[in-house]
Amino acid sequence: MKGLTLRHLSKTYFDPYSGTRVDAIHDVSLQVEAGEFVSVVGPSGCGKTTILNMIAGFLPHSGGDILVGGKPVKGPGPDRGVVFQSFALFPWKTVLDNVAFGPKMRGVARAEREKIAREYLAIAGLSEAAGRYPSELSGGMQQRVGVVRALANDPDVLLMDEPFASVDAQTRMTLQEELTRIWAEKRNTVLFITHDVGEAVFLADRVVVLTKGRVLDEIKVGLPRPRKWDDANKDPEFQRLSAQVLEKVRAA
Amino acid sequence: MILVWKIWGAYVRLTARFPSVATLMPFVPVVGLWALVAHLELFPKVFFPSPLDVWRSFIDLTWKGILPDYLQDSVVRLAVGAAWGMALGIPLGVLIGMNRIAYRALWPVLLFLQAIGDIAWLPILVIWFGYGLVTMTFVIVYTVLFPVVLNTVLGVRSVPPVLARAAQSLGAGRWSVVWEVILPGALPNIITGLRNGLGYGWRALIAAEIIVGTSGIGFLMFDARRAGSVVEIFLGMIILGILWYIVDSWVLAPIERTTGQRWGLVTR
Ligand SMILES: Nc1ncnc2c1ncn2[C@@H]1O[C@H](COP(=O)(O)OP(=O)(O)O)[C@@H](O)[C@H]1O
Ligand SMILES: [Mg+2]
């Protein structure tokens, strides 16, 4: 497991057609320790996706440094697993082959990578779905596959961009609980992006509030794990933290 | 009315048991009408043979070995042309679809060349390559190539970029992205291109055989015209229809069912 460091990160979008520049990220510094779960929360348009895409290597950054385990990142790579809001499963691959894709790219032999994939599918309660195609699954199940596919590749850092935003509210709560459970087992370094304050607090060890391309504040979350929504909803500490974060986000 | 529904119901059950019945049944009235018109001799018999005449000619030409030979020639020409068309067209389409510079450089040229059309090349090809196989192969490859390239480009561009990103974040390199993401994502379009290409190619082949051929179904028909044998022209036309039906339902449709439709990329 490795940590993630952002040092004075900035990003300016340049539109060659209109000739306009958009300063999406001004100056963001952030340290995610190895094995830490950090949520980044902020209003729409504050630059969350931009930051994640730069860390993932999908976008070049304009200034500053992005380090994983102390080494600067260059382009996309398997050390940074990504879970997408749109799931981004390969429609032409079965659930099993989707999850086995990362190991396949690492050159793991078929029998071995299918064994790995089955293990991870079992953790997420997806064993039954192994032979099915993504289009045959519900949205909630598709995103379970998306999470498990990223985890099965054993990345140093797991990046998640509003992964549960497009599933219904009940399923979302189940997925959040499952994520805390799975994470408690694997203890990956996670950067979780969301605009949902409750989600940010529920999942994380620490919540970072982002505003207009800058870090506004950080709030530590010391709630015990594993976490359940039934407990969290009754927990005054959870209420207090959520209110505190919400206040910051609204001030943003 | 009820009787009609009962017969219809029985027919539906029958076709469910024997799908080939559903294929053949629609032709029964067509052939029946044909037989009737021929029988009444609305047109002189030499110009309008009956189904039975055509059937006899089929038996006769098969027996002599002419028909199997010609059929084989035509089908092999089409297969070779289609294979070359795909071998050139798919990589070219992927290149143009993925690379902005290649797109800018080649797309206008492709549209221009496509507009010239297949048999419009024949005059110059005959001068360059003479009456023969090279000319015919060129025409078929040319005809198959463009639908395959154009549809492959469309297919490549329709693959959501997020899928390539997902693959890269799982460790896929450039070639793995092409092989594991771009090609399968573009496959439904590639098959559409192939379907169109084969359809055009088949017609172009017949035209080429008529103009420059020395064998093949197109040549058979043209030769029959010279000999004034309307029966053989009819036979040639029917064989063209049947062959296309076979290619479509035995080759193309099964590929479509096991790929795009199964993956939920295209709806039925
Ligand atoms: N490709 C782009 N070109 C120009 N501006 C962009 C581009 N993508 C995002 N932006 C701008 O950057 C800012 C941050 O966007 P984004 O990172 O998507 O925010 P969030 O994910 O927090 O909603 C917004 O003002 C948005 O309009
Ligand atoms: Mg976003």
Coordinates of C-alpha atoms and ligand atoms in Angstrom, one line a residue:
Chain A
M1 CA 0.0 0.0 0.0
K2 CA 1.2 3.5 -0.9
G3 CA 0.2 7.0 -0.1
L4 CA -1.0 9.7 -2.5
T5 CA 0.5 13.2 -2.4
L6 CA -0.8 16.3 -4.3
R7 CA 1.6 19.3 -4.1
H8 CA 0.4 22.7 -5.3
L9 CA -1.6 21.0 -8.1
S10 CA -3.2 23.3 -10.6
K11 CA -5.1 22.9 -13.9
T12 CA -6.0 25.4 -16.6
Y13 CA -8.2 24.2 -19.3
F14 CA -7.6 25.9 -22.7
D15 CA -10.2 25.9 -25.3
P16 CA -8.5 26.3 -28.7
Y17 CA -11.8 27.2 -30.5
S18 CA -12.9 30.1 -28.4
G19 CA -9.4 30.8 -27.1
T20 CA -10.7 31.0 -23.5
R21 CA -8.9 29.7 -20.4
V22 CA -10.6 28.2 -17.4
D23 CA -8.7 27.9 -14.2
A24 CA -10.4 24.8 -12.8
I25 CA -7.8 24.0 -10.1
H26 CA -5.9 26.8 -8.5
D27 CA -3.7 25.3 -5.9
V28 CA -4.5 22.0 -4.2
S29 CA -2.2 20.3 -1.8
L30 CA -3.4 17.1 -0.1
Q31 CA -1.8 14.1 1.5
V32 CA -3.6 10.7 1.6
E33 CA -1.7 8.3 3.9
A34 CA -1.2 4.7 2.9
G35 CA -4.3 2.8 3.8
E36 CA -6.4 5.9 4.5
F37 CA -9.9 6.6 3.1
V38 CA -10.3 10.2 2.2
S39 CA -13.5 11.7 0.8
V40 CA -13.4 14.9 -1.3
V41 CA -16.7 16.7 -1.2
G42 CA -17.8 20.0 -2.9
P43 CA -20.4 21.5 -5.0
S44 CA -20.8 20.7 -8.7
G45 CA -18.2 22.4 -10.8
C46 CA -15.7 22.9 -8.0
G47 CA -13.1 20.7 -9.8
K48 CA -13.5 17.3 -8.2
T49 CA -13.6 15.4 -11.5
T50 CA -10.7 17.4 -12.8
I51 CA -8.5 16.5 -9.8
L52 CA -9.4 12.8 -10.1
N53 CA -8.7 12.7 -13.9
M54 CA -5.3 14.2 -13.4
I55 CA -4.4 11.7 -10.6
A56 CA -5.7 8.9 -12.8
G57 CA -3.5 10.2 -15.6
F58 CA -6.3 10.9 -18.1
L59 CA -5.6 14.6 -18.1
P60 CA -2.2 16.4 -18.0
H61 CA -1.8 18.8 -15.0
S62 CA -0.7 22.4 -15.5
G63 CA 1.4 22.8 -12.4
G64 CA 2.5 21.1 -9.2
D65 CA 3.1 17.4 -8.5
I66 CA 1.2 14.2 -8.2
L67 CA 3.0 11.5 -6.4
V68 CA 2.1 7.9 -5.6
G69 CA 4.4 6.3 -3.1
G70 CA 6.7 9.3 -3.6
K71 CA 6.9 8.7 -7.4
P72 CA 5.4 11.2 -9.9
V73 CA 2.6 9.8 -12.0
K74 CA 2.8 9.8 -15.8
G75 CA -0.3 8.8 -17.7
P76 CA -2.8 6.2 -16.7
G77 CA -1.5 3.1 -14.9
P78 CA -2.6 0.0 -12.9
D79 CA -1.2 1.5 -9.7
R80 CA -4.2 3.8 -9.6
G81 CA -7.5 1.9 -9.9
V82 CA -10.5 3.9 -11.0
V83 CA -14.2 3.4 -10.4
F84 CA -16.3 5.4 -12.8
Q85 CA -19.7 7.0 -12.2
S86 CA -20.9 5.4 -15.5
F87 CA -19.5 2.0 -14.4
A88 CA -17.5 1.7 -17.6
L89 CA -17.7 -2.1 -17.7
F90 CA -16.8 -3.8 -21.0
P91 CA -20.1 -4.8 -22.5
W92 CA -18.5 -7.6 -24.6
K93 CA -17.0 -9.3 -21.6
T94 CA -18.7 -11.4 -19.0
V95 CA -18.6 -10.2 -15.4
L96 CA -15.9 -12.7 -14.7
D97 CA -13.8 -11.5 -17.6
N98 CA -14.3 -7.9 -16.6
V99 CA -13.0 -8.5 -13.2
A100 CA -10.1 -10.7 -14.5
F101 CA -9.1 -8.0 -17.0
G102 CA -6.6 -6.3 -14.8
P103 CA -4.7 -9.5 -13.9
K104 CA -4.9 -10.4 -17.6
M105 CA -3.1 -7.2 -18.5
R106 CA -0.5 -8.1 -15.9
G107 CA 0.1 -11.4 -17.7
V108 CA -1.5 -13.6 -15.1
A109 CA -2.4 -17.0 -16.6
R110 CA -6.1 -17.7 -17.3
A111 CA -6.7 -20.2 -14.5
E112 CA -5.0 -18.0 -11.9
R113 CA -6.7 -14.8 -13.0
E114 CA -10.2 -16.4 -13.0
K115 CA -9.5 -17.7 -9.5
I116 CA -8.6 -14.2 -8.4
A117 CA -11.7 -12.8 -10.1
R118 CA -14.0 -15.4 -8.4
E119 CA -12.5 -14.6 -5.0
Y120 CA -13.4 -10.9 -5.4
L121 CA -16.8 -11.6 -6.9
A122 CA -17.5 -13.7 -3.9
I123 CA -16.6 -10.9 -1.5
A124 CA -19.2 -8.7 -3.2
G125 CA -21.8 -11.4 -3.3
L126 CA -21.6 -11.6 -7.1
S127 CA -20.6 -15.3 -7.6
E128 CA -23.9 -16.1 -9.3
A129 CA -23.4 -13.3 -11.9
A130 CA -20.0 -14.4 -13.1
G131 CA -21.1 -15.7 -16.5
R132 CA -23.5 -12.9 -17.3
Y133 CA -22.9 -9.8 -19.4
P134 CA -23.1 -6.3 -17.8
S135 CA -26.3 -5.4 -19.8
E136 CA -28.0 -8.3 -18.0
L137 CA -27.4 -6.7 -14.5
S138 CA -29.0 -4.0 -12.6
G139 CA -27.2 -0.7 -12.1
G140 CA -26.3 -1.5 -8.5
M141 CA -24.9 -4.9 -9.5
Q142 CA -22.9 -3.3 -12.4
Q143 CA -21.3 -0.9 -10.0
R144 CA -20.4 -3.7 -7.6
V145 CA -18.6 -5.2 -10.5
G146 CA -16.9 -1.9 -11.2
V147 CA -15.6 -1.7 -7.7
V148 CA -14.5 -5.3 -7.6
R149 CA -12.8 -5.0 -11.0
A150 CA -10.7 -2.1 -9.7
L151 CA -9.9 -3.9 -6.4
A152 CA -9.0 -7.2 -8.1
N153 CA -6.0 -5.5 -9.7
D154 CA -4.7 -4.6 -6.3
P155 CA -4.0 -0.9 -7.0
D156 CA -1.9 1.2 -4.7
V157 CA -4.6 3.9 -4.7
L158 CA -8.3 3.5 -5.5
L159 CA -9.9 6.5 -7.1
M160 CA -13.7 6.8 -7.2
D161 CA -15.6 9.6 -8.9
E162 CA -19.2 9.7 -7.6
P163 CA -19.5 6.0 -8.2
F164 CA -22.9 5.6 -6.6
A165 CA -24.5 8.8 -7.9
S166 CA -26.5 7.0 -10.6
V167 CA -28.1 4.2 -8.6
D168 CA -31.3 4.5 -6.6
A169 CA -31.2 5.7 -2.9
Q170 CA -31.7 2.3 -1.3
T171 CA -29.2 0.5 -3.4
R172 CA -26.8 3.3 -2.8
M173 CA -26.9 2.8 1.0
T174 CA -26.3 -0.9 0.5
L175 CA -23.3 -0.2 -1.8
Q176 CA -21.9 2.3 0.7
E177 CA -22.1 -0.3 3.6
E178 CA -20.6 -2.9 1.4
L179 CA -17.7 -0.6 0.4
T180 CA -16.9 0.1 4.1
R181 CA -17.0 -3.7 4.7
I182 CA -14.7 -4.6 1.8
W183 CA -12.4 -1.7 2.5
A184 CA -12.1 -2.8 6.1
E185 CA -10.7 -6.1 4.7
K186 CA -8.4 -4.7 2.1
R187 CA -7.4 -1.3 3.5
N188 CA -6.5 0.2 0.2
T189 CA -5.6 3.9 0.0
V190 CA -8.8 5.5 -1.3
L191 CA -9.7 8.9 -2.7
F192 CA -13.5 9.1 -2.9
I193 CA -15.2 11.9 -4.7
T194 CA -18.8 12.9 -4.1
H195 CA -21.1 15.9 -3.8
D196 CA -23.1 14.0 -1.1
V197 CA -22.1 15.1 2.4
G198 CA -23.7 12.2 4.2
E199 CA -21.9 9.7 1.9
A200 CA -18.5 11.5 2.4
V201 CA -18.7 11.4 6.2
F202 CA -20.1 7.8 6.3
L203 CA -17.3 6.3 4.3
A204 CA -14.2 8.3 5.2
D205 CA -11.5 8.6 7.8
R206 CA -11.2 12.2 6.7
V207 CA -13.3 14.6 4.6
V208 CA -11.7 17.3 2.4
V209 CA -14.0 20.1 1.4
L210 CA -13.2 21.6 -2.0
T211 CA -14.3 24.9 -3.4
K212 CA -13.6 26.6 -6.7
G213 CA -10.3 24.7 -7.2
R214 CA -9.1 25.1 -3.6
V215 CA -9.1 23.1 -0.4
L216 CA -11.4 24.9 2.0
D217 CA -11.1 22.6 5.0
E218 CA -10.4 19.1 6.3
I219 CA -12.5 17.3 8.9
K220 CA -11.4 14.1 10.6
V221 CA -14.0 11.3 11.0
G222 CA -13.3 9.0 13.9
L223 CA -16.5 6.9 13.8
P224 CA -16.0 3.3 14.6
R225 CA -15.9 0.6 11.8
P226 CA -17.6 -1.3 10.3
R227 CA -20.2 1.3 9.7
K228 CA -24.0 0.8 9.2
W229 CA -26.5 3.4 8.2
D230 CA -28.9 2.3 10.9
D231 CA -26.2 3.1 13.5
A232 CA -25.0 6.2 11.8
N233 CA -28.4 7.7 11.6
K234 CA -28.8 7.4 15.4
D235 CA -25.2 8.4 16.2
P236 CA -25.0 12.1 17.4
E237 CA -21.3 12.2 16.4
F238 CA -22.2 11.3 12.8
Q239 CA -24.9 14.0 12.8
R240 CA -22.6 16.6 14.2
L241 CA -19.8 15.8 11.6
S242 CA -22.3 15.8 8.7
A243 CA -23.7 19.2 9.9
Q244 CA -20.2 20.6 10.2
V245 CA -19.2 19.4 6.7
L246 CA -22.5 20.6 5.2
E247 CA -21.9 24.0 6.7
K248 CA -18.5 24.2 5.0
V249 CA -19.8 23.0 1.6
R250 CA -22.6 25.6 1.7
A251 CA -20.1 28.3 2.6
A252 CA -18.1 27.1 -0.4
Chain B
M1 CA -62.6 -15.3 -39.6
I2 CA -62.0 -17.8 -36.8
L3 CA -60.9 -20.3 -39.3
V4 CA -58.3 -17.9 -40.7
W5 CA -56.9 -17.4 -37.1
K6 CA -56.8 -21.2 -36.6
I7 CA -54.9 -21.7 -39.8
W8 CA -52.6 -18.9 -38.9
G9 CA -52.0 -20.4 -35.4
A10 CA -51.2 -23.7 -36.9
Y11 CA -48.8 -22.1 -39.4
V12 CA -47.0 -20.2 -36.5
R13 CA -46.6 -23.5 -34.6
L14 CA -45.4 -25.3 -37.7
T15 CA -42.7 -22.6 -38.4
A16 CA -41.6 -22.7 -34.8
R17 CA -41.0 -26.4 -35.2
F18 CA -39.5 -26.1 -38.7
P19 CA -38.0 -22.6 -39.2
S20 CA -37.2 -23.4 -42.9
V21 CA -40.9 -23.5 -43.6
A22 CA -41.1 -19.8 -42.7
T23 CA -38.4 -19.1 -45.2
L24 CA -39.9 -21.1 -48.0
M25 CA -43.6 -20.4 -47.5
P26 CA -43.6 -16.8 -48.8
F27 CA -42.2 -18.0 -52.1
V28 CA -45.1 -20.5 -52.7
P29 CA -47.5 -17.8 -54.0
V30 CA -44.7 -16.1 -56.0
V31 CA -43.8 -19.3 -57.8
G32 CA -47.4 -20.2 -58.1
L33 CA -48.2 -16.9 -59.8
W34 CA -45.1 -17.3 -62.1
A35 CA -46.3 -20.8 -63.0
L36 CA -49.8 -19.5 -63.8
V37 CA -48.5 -16.6 -66.0
A38 CA -46.3 -19.0 -67.9
H39 CA -49.0 -21.6 -68.2
L40 CA -51.5 -19.1 -69.7
E41 CA -48.7 -18.0 -72.1
L42 CA -49.4 -14.3 -71.6
F43 CA -45.9 -13.9 -72.9
P44 CA -44.3 -16.0 -75.6
K45 CA -42.8 -19.1 -74.1
V46 CA -39.2 -18.3 -75.3
F47 CA -39.3 -15.0 -73.4
F48 CA -41.0 -16.3 -70.2
P49 CA -40.2 -19.9 -69.3
S50 CA -42.1 -21.8 -66.6
P51 CA -40.6 -22.8 -63.2
L52 CA -40.4 -26.3 -64.4
D53 CA -38.3 -25.2 -67.4
V54 CA -35.9 -23.4 -65.1
W55 CA -35.7 -26.4 -62.8
R56 CA -34.9 -28.7 -65.8
S57 CA -32.2 -26.3 -66.9
F58 CA -30.8 -26.3 -63.3
I59 CA -30.6 -30.2 -63.3
D60 CA -29.1 -30.1 -66.8
L61 CA -26.4 -27.6 -66.0
T62 CA -25.6 -29.2 -62.7
W63 CA -25.3 -32.6 -64.4
K64 CA -22.9 -31.2 -67.0
G65 CA -20.9 -29.7 -64.2
I66 CA -21.1 -26.1 -65.6
L67 CA -23.2 -24.7 -62.8
P68 CA -21.1 -26.1 -59.9
D69 CA -18.0 -24.7 -61.6
Y70 CA -19.4 -21.3 -62.3
L71 CA -20.9 -21.1 -58.8
Q72 CA -17.6 -22.0 -57.2
D73 CA -15.8 -19.4 -59.3
S74 CA -18.2 -16.6 -58.3
V75 CA -18.3 -17.6 -54.6
V76 CA -14.5 -17.9 -54.4
R77 CA -14.0 -14.5 -56.1
L78 CA -16.4 -12.9 -53.6
A79 CA -14.7 -14.6 -50.6
V80 CA -11.2 -13.6 -51.7
G81 CA -12.4 -10.1 -52.4
A82 CA -14.2 -9.9 -49.1
A83 CA -11.2 -11.2 -47.2
W84 CA -8.9 -8.6 -48.7
G85 CA -11.5 -5.9 -48.2
M86 CA -11.6 -6.8 -44.5
A87 CA -7.9 -7.3 -44.1
L88 CA -7.3 -3.8 -45.5
G89 CA -10.4 -2.1 -44.4
I90 CA -10.6 -2.9 -40.7
P91 CA -7.0 -1.8 -39.8
L92 CA -7.4 1.3 -42.0
G93 CA -10.8 2.1 -40.3
V94 CA -9.2 1.7 -36.8
L95 CA -6.3 4.0 -37.8
I96 CA -8.6 6.7 -39.2
G97 CA -11.0 6.4 -36.3
M98 CA -8.4 6.7 -33.6
N99 CA -5.9 9.1 -35.1
R100 CA -7.0 12.7 -35.7
I101 CA -4.2 13.3 -38.3
A102 CA -5.0 10.2 -40.2
Y103 CA -8.7 11.1 -40.2
R104 CA -8.0 14.6 -41.6
A105 CA -5.6 13.3 -44.2
L106 CA -7.6 10.3 -45.4
W107 CA -11.3 10.9 -44.8
P108 CA -11.9 13.3 -47.8
V109 CA -9.9 11.0 -50.1
L110 CA -12.1 8.0 -49.0
L111 CA -15.3 9.9 -49.7
F112 CA -14.0 10.9 -53.1
L113 CA -12.9 7.4 -54.0
Q114 CA -16.1 5.9 -52.7
A115 CA -18.1 8.2 -55.0
I116 CA -16.4 6.8 -58.1
G117 CA -18.1 3.5 -57.5
D118 CA -17.1 0.0 -58.3
I119 CA -17.8 -0.7 -62.0
A120 CA -16.9 2.9 -62.9
W121 CA -13.4 1.6 -62.5
L122 CA -13.8 -1.2 -65.1
P123 CA -12.8 0.8 -68.2
I124 CA -9.5 1.8 -66.8
L125 CA -8.9 -1.6 -65.1
V126 CA -9.5 -3.4 -68.3
I127 CA -6.8 -1.3 -69.9
W128 CA -4.4 -1.9 -67.0
F129 CA -5.0 -5.5 -66.2
G130 CA -7.0 -6.9 -69.1
Y131 CA -10.0 -9.2 -69.0
G132 CA -9.5 -11.4 -66.1
L133 CA -9.2 -12.3 -62.4
V134 CA -7.1 -9.3 -61.4
T135 CA -9.6 -6.9 -62.7
M136 CA -12.5 -8.7 -61.0
T137 CA -10.7 -9.0 -57.7
F138 CA -9.8 -5.3 -57.8
V139 CA -13.4 -4.4 -58.3
I140 CA -14.7 -6.6 -55.5
V141 CA -12.0 -5.5 -53.0
Y142 CA -12.7 -1.9 -53.9
T143 CA -16.5 -2.3 -53.4
V144 CA -16.1 -4.2 -50.1
L145 CA -13.4 -1.9 -48.8
F146 CA -15.3 1.4 -48.5
P147 CA -18.3 0.2 -46.5
V148 CA -16.0 -1.6 -44.2
V149 CA -13.7 1.3 -43.7
L150 CA -16.4 3.9 -43.2
N151 CA -18.4 1.8 -40.8
T152 CA -15.3 0.8 -38.9
V153 CA -14.5 4.5 -38.4
L154 CA -18.0 5.1 -37.2
G155 CA -17.7 2.1 -34.9
V156 CA -14.3 3.2 -33.5
R157 CA -15.6 6.7 -32.8
S158 CA -18.8 5.3 -31.1
V159 CA -16.8 3.5 -28.4
P160 CA -17.1 5.6 -25.2
P161 CA -13.7 7.0 -24.4
V162 CA -14.3 6.1 -20.7
L163 CA -13.9 2.4 -21.7
A164 CA -10.4 3.0 -23.1
R165 CA -9.6 4.9 -19.9
A166 CA -10.9 2.0 -17.8
A167 CA -8.7 -0.4 -19.7
Q168 CA -5.6 1.8 -19.3
S169 CA -6.2 2.1 -15.6
L170 CA -6.3 -1.6 -15.4
G171 CA -2.9 -1.8 -17.1
A172 CA -3.8 -2.0 -20.8
G173 CA -1.2 -0.7 -23.2
R174 CA -1.9 0.9 -26.6
W175 CA -2.3 -2.4 -28.4
S176 CA -4.4 -4.0 -25.7
V177 CA -6.7 -1.0 -25.8
V178 CA -7.2 -1.6 -29.6
W179 CA -7.6 -5.3 -29.3
E180 CA -9.7 -5.5 -26.1
V181 CA -11.7 -2.3 -26.3
I182 CA -11.8 -0.6 -29.7
L183 CA -12.3 -3.6 -31.9
P184 CA -15.0 -5.3 -29.9
G185 CA -16.7 -2.0 -29.4
A186 CA -16.7 -1.3 -33.1
L187 CA -17.6 -4.8 -34.0
P188 CA -21.4 -4.2 -34.6
N189 CA -20.5 -1.4 -37.0
I190 CA -17.8 -3.5 -38.7
I191 CA -20.4 -6.2 -39.3
T192 CA -22.8 -3.7 -40.7
G193 CA -20.0 -2.5 -43.0
L194 CA -19.3 -6.1 -44.0
R195 CA -23.0 -6.8 -44.7
N196 CA -23.2 -3.7 -46.9
G197 CA -19.8 -4.5 -48.5
L198 CA -20.7 -8.1 -49.3
G199 CA -24.1 -6.9 -50.8
Y200 CA -22.4 -4.3 -53.0
G201 CA -19.5 -6.7 -53.7
W202 CA -21.8 -9.4 -54.8
R203 CA -23.6 -7.1 -57.3
A204 CA -20.3 -5.7 -58.5
L205 CA -19.0 -9.2 -59.1
I206 CA -21.9 -10.1 -61.2
A207 CA -21.5 -6.9 -63.2
A208 CA -17.8 -7.5 -63.6
E209 CA -18.4 -11.1 -64.7
I210 CA -20.9 -9.9 -67.3
I211 CA -18.4 -7.4 -68.7
V212 CA -15.0 -9.0 -68.3
G213 CA -15.7 -12.6 -67.1
T214 CA -15.0 -15.9 -68.7
S215 CA -16.8 -17.9 -66.0
G216 CA -19.1 -17.4 -63.1
I217 CA -22.8 -16.8 -62.5
G218 CA -22.7 -13.4 -64.2
F219 CA -21.0 -14.8 -67.2
L220 CA -23.5 -17.6 -67.3
M221 CA -26.3 -15.1 -67.6
F222 CA -24.6 -13.0 -70.2
D223 CA -23.6 -16.0 -72.2
A224 CA -27.2 -17.2 -72.1
R225 CA -28.4 -13.9 -73.5
R226 CA -26.0 -14.3 -76.4
A227 CA -27.4 -17.8 -77.0
G228 CA -30.9 -16.4 -76.5
S229 CA -31.6 -18.8 -73.6
V230 CA -34.0 -17.0 -71.3
V231 CA -34.3 -20.1 -69.1
E232 CA -30.6 -19.8 -68.0
I233 CA -31.0 -16.1 -67.4
F234 CA -33.9 -16.8 -65.0
L235 CA -31.8 -19.6 -63.4
G236 CA -28.9 -17.2 -62.8
M237 CA -31.2 -14.6 -61.2
I238 CA -32.7 -17.1 -58.9
I239 CA -29.3 -18.4 -57.8
L240 CA -28.2 -14.9 -57.0
G241 CA -31.1 -14.5 -54.7
I242 CA -30.7 -17.8 -53.0
L243 CA -26.9 -17.4 -52.5
W244 CA -27.4 -14.0 -50.9
Y245 CA -30.0 -15.4 -48.6
I246 CA -27.6 -18.2 -47.5
V247 CA -24.7 -15.8 -46.9
D248 CA -27.0 -13.5 -44.8
S249 CA -28.8 -16.1 -42.7
W250 CA -26.0 -18.6 -42.3
V251 CA -23.0 -16.3 -41.9
L252 CA -23.9 -12.7 -41.0
A253 CA -27.0 -13.1 -38.9
P254 CA -25.4 -15.6 -36.5
I255 CA -22.4 -13.4 -36.0
E256 CA -24.7 -10.5 -35.1
R257 CA -26.7 -12.6 -32.7
T258 CA -23.6 -13.7 -30.8
T259 CA -21.9 -10.3 -30.6
G260 CA -23.6 -7.0 -30.5
Q261 CA -27.1 -8.3 -29.6
R262 CA -25.8 -10.6 -26.9
W263 CA -23.7 -7.7 -25.4
G264 CA -26.7 -5.4 -25.4
L265 CA -24.9 -3.0 -27.7
V266 CA -27.6 -3.2 -30.4
T267 CA -31.2 -3.8 -29.7
R268 CA -33.1 -6.3 -31.8
Ligands
LIG1 N1 -12.8 19.9 -20.8 C1 -13.0 21.0 -20.2 N2 -12.8 22.2 -20.8 C2 -13.0 23.4 -20.2 N3 -13.4 23.5 -19.0 C3 -13.7 22.4 -18.3 C4 -13.5 21.1 -18.8 N4 -13.9 20.2 -17.9 C5 -14.3 20.9 -16.8 N5 -14.2 22.2 -17.0 C6 -14.5 23.2 -16.0 O1 -13.7 23.0 -14.9 C7 -14.5 23.2 -13.7 C8 -14.4 22.0 -12.8 O2 -15.2 20.9 -13.5 P1 -15.3 19.5 -12.9 O3 -13.9 19.0 -12.5 O4 -16.0 18.6 -13.8 O5 -16.1 19.7 -11.5 P2 -16.9 18.7 -10.6 O6 -16.5 17.3 -10.9 O7 -16.6 19.1 -9.2 O8 -18.4 18.9 -10.9 C9 -15.9 23.7 -14.2 O9 -15.9 25.1 -14.1 C10 -16.0 23.2 -15.6 O10 -16.8 24.0 -16.3
MG2 MG -17.7 15.6 -11.5

